[in-house]
Short mmCIF file of C-alpha atoms and ligand atoms in Angstrom, two decimals:
data_model
loop_
_atom_site.label_atom_id
_atom_site.label_comp_id
_atom_site.label_asym_id
_atom_site.label_seq_id
_atom_site.Cartn_x
_atom_site.Cartn_y
_atom_site.Cartn_z
CA MET C 1 97.90 165.07 87.60
CA THR C 2 97.22 161.67 86.12
CA VAL C 3 93.76 160.18 86.00
CA GLU C 4 93.57 157.08 88.18
CA LEU C 5 92.20 154.03 86.41
CA PRO C 6 88.77 152.98 87.65
CA GLU C 7 90.39 149.71 88.86
CA THR C 8 94.07 148.95 89.25
CA ASN C 9 93.60 145.21 89.69
CA VAL C 10 95.17 143.42 86.71
CA ALA C 11 92.55 140.68 86.89
CA THR C 12 90.00 143.27 85.78
CA ASP C 13 91.99 144.69 82.85
CA GLU C 14 89.23 143.82 80.42
CA LYS C 15 86.75 145.85 82.46
CA VAL C 16 89.19 148.78 82.51
CA LYS C 17 89.45 148.60 78.74
CA SER C 18 85.73 148.82 78.22
CA ALA C 19 85.23 151.61 80.76
CA PRO C 20 87.20 154.69 79.59
CA ALA C 21 87.32 157.78 81.77
CA PRO C 22 84.44 160.22 81.18
CA PRO C 23 85.35 162.78 78.45
CA ASP C 24 84.94 165.82 80.75
CA GLN C 25 87.25 164.38 83.36
CA ALA C 26 89.78 163.35 80.71
CA ARG C 27 89.83 166.88 79.26
CA ALA C 28 90.57 168.33 82.66
CA ASP C 29 93.64 166.18 83.25
CA GLN C 30 96.96 166.05 81.49
CA ILE C 31 99.18 162.98 81.49
CA ALA C 32 101.94 164.07 83.84
CA GLU C 33 104.61 161.45 83.08
CA ASP C 34 106.26 159.75 80.11
CA VAL C 35 103.56 157.30 79.07
CA TYR C 36 103.95 155.92 75.55
CA CYS C 37 101.29 154.92 73.03
CA PRO C 38 101.36 151.09 72.87
CA ALA C 39 100.69 151.15 69.12
CA CYS C 40 103.09 153.84 67.79
CA ALA C 41 105.35 154.63 70.82
CA TYR C 42 104.36 158.35 70.70
CA ASN C 43 105.07 160.10 74.01
CA LEU C 44 101.64 160.99 75.46
CA ARG C 45 102.96 163.34 78.17
CA THR C 46 100.75 166.48 78.60
CA LEU C 47 98.01 164.90 76.47
CA THR C 48 94.49 165.75 77.63
CA SER C 49 92.38 163.74 75.17
CA ASN C 50 91.75 160.02 75.26
CA HIS C 51 93.18 159.41 71.80
CA CYS C 52 96.78 159.19 70.61
CA PRO C 53 97.42 162.26 68.38
CA GLU C 54 99.77 160.19 66.21
CA CYS C 55 97.75 157.03 65.45
CA GLY C 56 94.32 157.74 66.98
CA LEU C 57 94.37 154.76 69.37
CA ASP C 58 91.96 154.99 72.33
CA ILE C 59 94.47 155.32 75.19
CA ALA C 60 92.00 155.71 78.06
CA PHE C 61 93.14 152.38 79.50
CA ILE C 62 96.81 153.42 79.52
CA ARG C 63 96.50 156.96 80.97
CA SER C 64 97.72 156.01 84.43
CA ALA C 65 101.46 155.66 85.01
CA GLU C 66 100.77 153.19 87.83
CA SER C 67 102.11 149.70 87.06
CA HIS C 68 99.60 146.92 86.38
CA LEU C 69 102.15 144.23 87.28
CA PRO C 70 100.71 142.35 90.30
CA TRP C 71 104.28 142.09 91.67
CA MET C 72 104.19 145.86 92.22
CA HIS C 73 101.08 145.54 94.39
CA ARG C 74 102.20 142.82 96.78
CA ASP C 75 101.57 145.06 99.77
CA LYS C 76 97.87 144.76 98.87
CA VAL C 77 97.59 141.18 97.57
CA GLY C 78 100.43 139.49 99.49
CA PRO C 79 103.83 138.41 98.11
CA VAL C 80 102.94 134.81 97.14
CA ARG C 81 99.71 135.73 95.36
CA ALA C 82 101.39 138.73 93.69
CA TYR C 83 104.20 136.49 92.44
CA LEU C 84 101.84 133.83 91.07
CA MET C 85 99.60 136.46 89.44
CA THR C 86 102.66 137.99 87.76
CA VAL C 87 103.73 134.56 86.45
CA TRP C 88 100.18 134.12 85.10
CA MET C 89 100.31 137.55 83.47
CA VAL C 90 103.70 136.92 81.82
CA VAL C 91 102.65 133.50 80.49
CA PHE C 92 98.98 133.89 79.60
CA ARG C 93 98.43 137.64 79.29
CA THR C 94 101.53 138.49 77.29
CA LYS C 95 99.86 141.43 75.58
CA HIS C 96 98.94 143.10 78.88
CA PHE C 97 102.40 142.32 80.17
CA CYS C 98 103.99 144.03 77.13
CA LEU C 99 101.64 147.03 77.59
CA GLU C 100 103.64 147.80 80.74
CA MET C 101 106.28 149.19 78.37
CA SER C 102 104.02 152.24 77.99
CA ARG C 103 104.50 153.09 81.68
CA PRO C 104 107.56 153.46 83.91
CA VAL C 105 108.98 150.03 84.92
CA ASP C 106 110.72 149.74 88.30
CA GLU C 107 113.97 147.92 87.52
CA VAL C 108 114.89 147.25 91.16
CA GLU C 109 111.57 145.42 91.64
CA ALA C 110 112.10 143.55 88.34
CA ARG C 111 115.49 142.32 89.60
CA ARG C 112 113.88 141.24 92.87
CA PHE C 113 111.27 139.25 90.93
CA ARG C 114 114.04 137.65 88.86
CA ARG C 115 115.92 136.55 92.00
CA VAL C 116 112.80 134.74 93.28
CA THR C 117 112.31 133.10 89.86
CA ILE C 118 115.94 131.90 89.70
CA THR C 119 115.69 130.44 93.20
CA LEU C 120 112.51 128.56 92.22
CA ALA C 121 114.14 127.38 88.97
CA PHE C 122 117.32 126.12 90.61
CA ALA C 123 115.98 124.55 93.85
CA PRO C 124 114.37 121.50 92.09
CA PHE C 125 117.79 120.48 90.62
CA LEU C 126 119.32 120.53 94.08
CA LEU C 127 116.37 118.67 95.59
CA PHE C 128 116.49 116.02 92.86
CA THR C 129 120.20 115.34 93.53
CA LEU C 130 119.64 115.11 97.29
CA VAL C 131 116.73 112.66 96.84
CA LEU C 132 118.83 110.63 94.38
CA ARG C 133 121.73 110.56 96.87
CA PHE C 134 119.60 109.19 99.71
CA LEU C 135 117.08 107.00 97.84
CA ARG C 136 119.34 105.60 95.11
CA PRO C 137 123.02 105.89 96.15
CA ASP C 138 124.01 103.50 93.30
CA ALA C 139 122.48 105.79 90.65
CA PHE C 140 124.00 108.84 92.39
CA ASP C 141 127.48 107.28 92.25
CA ALA C 142 127.01 106.46 88.56
CA PHE C 143 125.90 110.06 87.96
CA VAL C 144 128.85 111.76 89.62
CA GLY C 145 131.35 109.14 88.36
CA PHE C 146 134.97 109.30 89.49
CA GLY C 147 134.56 112.99 90.38
CA GLY C 148 132.52 112.22 93.50
CA TYR C 149 131.04 115.11 95.42
CA THR C 150 133.37 117.65 93.79
CA PHE C 151 131.81 116.92 90.40
CA ALA C 152 128.26 117.00 91.87
CA VAL C 153 128.96 120.48 93.29
CA ALA C 154 130.53 121.61 89.99
CA ALA C 155 127.51 120.32 88.02
CA HIS C 156 125.13 122.33 90.21
CA ALA C 157 127.32 125.42 90.00
CA ALA C 158 127.19 125.00 86.21
CA ILE C 159 123.38 124.75 86.20
CA LEU C 160 123.02 127.81 88.47
CA ALA C 161 125.50 129.80 86.35
CA ALA C 162 123.61 128.82 83.19
CA ILE C 163 120.25 129.94 84.63
CA LEU C 164 121.79 133.21 85.91
CA THR C 165 123.58 134.17 82.68
CA VAL C 166 121.14 132.94 80.03
CA THR C 167 118.17 134.70 81.67
CA VAL C 168 120.03 138.03 81.81
CA VAL C 169 121.13 137.96 78.14
CA PRO C 170 117.84 139.53 76.86
CA TYR C 171 118.39 142.48 79.24
CA TYR C 172 121.62 143.36 77.42
CA VAL C 173 120.70 142.54 73.81
CA ILE C 174 117.35 144.37 73.67
CA ARG C 175 118.79 147.58 72.19
CA HIS C 176 117.91 149.43 68.98
CA PRO C 177 119.28 152.80 67.77
CA ASP C 178 115.87 153.97 66.45
CA ILE C 179 113.97 153.41 69.71
CA ALA C 180 113.72 156.03 72.49
CA LEU C 181 116.23 155.23 75.24
CA ASP C 182 113.48 155.33 77.86
CA ARG C 183 111.44 152.72 76.01
CA GLN C 184 114.53 150.52 75.61
CA ARG C 185 115.17 150.69 79.35
CA ARG C 186 111.58 149.71 80.13
CA ALA C 187 111.72 146.81 77.66
CA ALA C 188 115.02 145.65 79.17
CA ALA C 189 113.54 145.78 82.68
CA LEU C 190 110.51 143.78 81.48
CA THR C 191 112.80 141.01 80.15
CA LEU C 192 113.78 140.40 83.79
CA TYR C 193 110.18 139.20 84.31
CA CYS C 194 110.29 136.92 81.24
CA PRO C 195 111.91 133.86 82.93
CA ALA C 196 108.72 133.66 85.07
CA PRO C 197 107.71 130.30 83.46
CA LEU C 198 110.92 128.76 84.88
CA SER C 199 109.42 129.20 88.36
CA LEU C 200 107.38 126.08 87.49
CA THR C 201 110.56 123.96 87.20
CA GLY C 202 109.30 122.32 90.40
CA VAL C 203 106.74 120.44 88.26
CA ALA C 204 109.62 118.90 86.26
CA GLY C 205 111.45 118.25 89.54
CA ALA C 206 108.42 116.45 91.00
CA LEU C 207 108.19 114.23 87.90
CA ALA C 208 111.92 113.40 88.10
CA ILE C 209 111.68 112.61 91.83
CA ALA C 210 108.63 110.42 91.09
CA GLY C 211 110.92 108.68 88.58
CA ILE C 212 113.43 107.91 91.36
CA ALA C 213 110.61 106.56 93.54
CA CYS C 214 109.38 104.30 90.70
CA ALA C 215 112.89 103.01 90.05
CA ASN C 216 113.07 102.13 93.73
CA VAL C 217 110.09 99.77 93.37
CA ARG C 218 111.75 98.32 90.24
CA ASN C 219 109.30 99.66 87.71
CA ARG C 220 111.85 100.57 85.05
CA ASP C 221 109.46 101.68 82.31
CA TRP C 222 107.74 104.23 84.52
CA ASP C 223 110.99 105.74 85.72
CA LEU C 224 112.26 106.36 82.17
CA ALA C 225 108.87 107.82 81.13
CA LEU C 226 108.87 110.16 84.15
CA TYR C 227 112.44 111.35 83.53
CA THR C 228 111.54 112.04 79.88
CA ALA C 229 108.40 113.91 80.97
CA ALA C 230 110.51 116.00 83.42
CA VAL C 231 112.93 117.00 80.64
CA GLY C 232 109.96 117.73 78.35
CA VAL C 233 108.28 120.00 80.91
CA PHE C 234 111.53 121.93 81.47
CA LEU C 235 112.03 122.39 77.71
CA ILE C 236 108.44 123.68 77.35
CA LEU C 237 109.03 126.21 80.17
CA ALA C 238 112.26 127.34 78.48
CA ALA C 239 110.44 127.66 75.13
CA VAL C 240 107.68 129.79 76.72
CA THR C 241 110.38 132.02 78.25
CA ILE C 242 112.00 132.51 74.83
CA PHE C 243 108.56 133.25 73.31
CA ASP C 244 107.91 135.91 75.99
CA VAL C 245 111.27 137.58 75.35
CA GLN C 246 110.64 137.65 71.59
CA ARG C 247 107.23 139.19 72.20
CA VAL C 248 108.80 141.95 74.34
CA ILE C 249 111.40 142.59 71.59
CA ARG C 250 108.73 142.88 68.88
CA TRP C 251 106.57 145.06 71.12
CA MET C 252 109.46 147.41 71.86
CA LEU C 253 110.17 147.82 68.14
CA GLY C 254 106.49 148.29 67.26
CA GLY C 255 105.32 148.68 63.66
CA ALA C 256 107.43 147.45 60.77
CA ARG C 257 110.96 147.51 62.23
CA ARG C 258 112.67 144.17 61.89
CA SER C 259 113.31 142.24 65.08
CA TRP C 260 115.59 139.52 63.69
CA PRO C 261 118.94 141.31 64.40
CA ILE C 262 118.06 141.47 68.12
CA ILE C 263 116.65 137.92 68.13
CA LEU C 264 119.81 136.68 66.37
CA ARG C 265 121.95 138.37 69.05
CA LEU C 266 119.71 136.80 71.70
CA TYR C 267 120.25 133.26 70.37
CA CYS C 268 124.00 133.74 69.75
CA PHE C 269 124.84 135.19 73.17
CA GLY C 270 122.32 132.94 74.98
CA GLY C 271 123.66 129.82 73.25
CA PHE C 272 127.26 130.84 73.94
CA ALA C 273 126.53 131.51 77.64
CA ALA C 274 124.73 128.15 77.98
CA PHE C 275 127.60 126.32 76.25
CA LEU C 276 130.22 128.02 78.43
CA CYS C 277 128.36 127.21 81.67
CA LEU C 278 127.03 123.72 80.90
CA VAL C 279 129.90 122.31 78.78
CA GLY C 280 132.98 124.53 79.15
CA PHE C 281 132.94 124.86 82.94
CA PRO C 282 132.31 121.13 83.77
CA ALA C 283 134.91 120.13 81.15
CA ALA C 284 137.48 122.47 82.78
CA VAL C 285 136.66 121.02 86.24
CA ALA C 286 136.96 117.46 84.87
CA PHE C 287 140.29 118.32 83.23
CA VAL C 288 141.70 119.75 86.47
CA MET C 289 140.48 116.69 88.38
CA ILE C 290 142.11 114.30 85.87
CA VAL C 291 145.41 116.20 86.19
CA VAL C 292 145.22 116.19 90.01
CA HIS C 293 144.24 112.47 89.96
CA SER C 294 147.16 111.54 87.69
CA LEU C 295 149.66 113.48 89.83
CA SER C 296 148.59 111.87 93.10
ZN1 ZN Y 301 99.77 156.06 68.85
#
């Protein structure tokens, strides 16, 4: 039987940390599942004390195998609040987020979270194009060029494909022969939460749409500044995502093992996937359209 934490609410993690289970109670209970020491990755299963036998870390706060990810408790806190709290945890409480590697991670739920994130990351692009089409048809025509609606659809397919593939690359590259398979699987599942910052792409979308509105009242300087700010916000969100993934990689490896081979793989495959989706695919569509245009 596992000892239940005094509080399972992630918002009170700090309290949990400073309130270990009473020694008598801890002695009576063994850890029933594969829970790993966050410092040295030692398997704490069957342990009765509150200290890791390998490195001596006080593991009272990690004894429970119950997930601290708010997303896993949405039946209690509600789906919207659970989602936002998880985004907050991934972005601002990266250490607590990485601690989840010590417990079982539900991969099906992680994939569900990722689907919501991708929807929230992609929707602003679609919304921006629709607003551009109806508020500034001249700018929309200039954007899609000779390709018309076909190219607009292809461009959005390219963006969606890029978001889908690039955000799944960490899941496949986070592998290391020296790390327990179970820990690798948990780390891989956690990377599916890492694109959480991209759920705030709507902020960039709002800035870009404000840019369209400003251009409509012929305030050119403001519209350029707002477009630039939109791109800047999106790049910051992408950078935070990459930072989170790198943190998960380093956490999985623990100790002195070098993380650069995995990080190198991450950048190579991620960059290749982005290039293929954002350059290769639209170029192929444009080529086909030129051929069709010249034949007709
Ligand atoms: Zn340890």
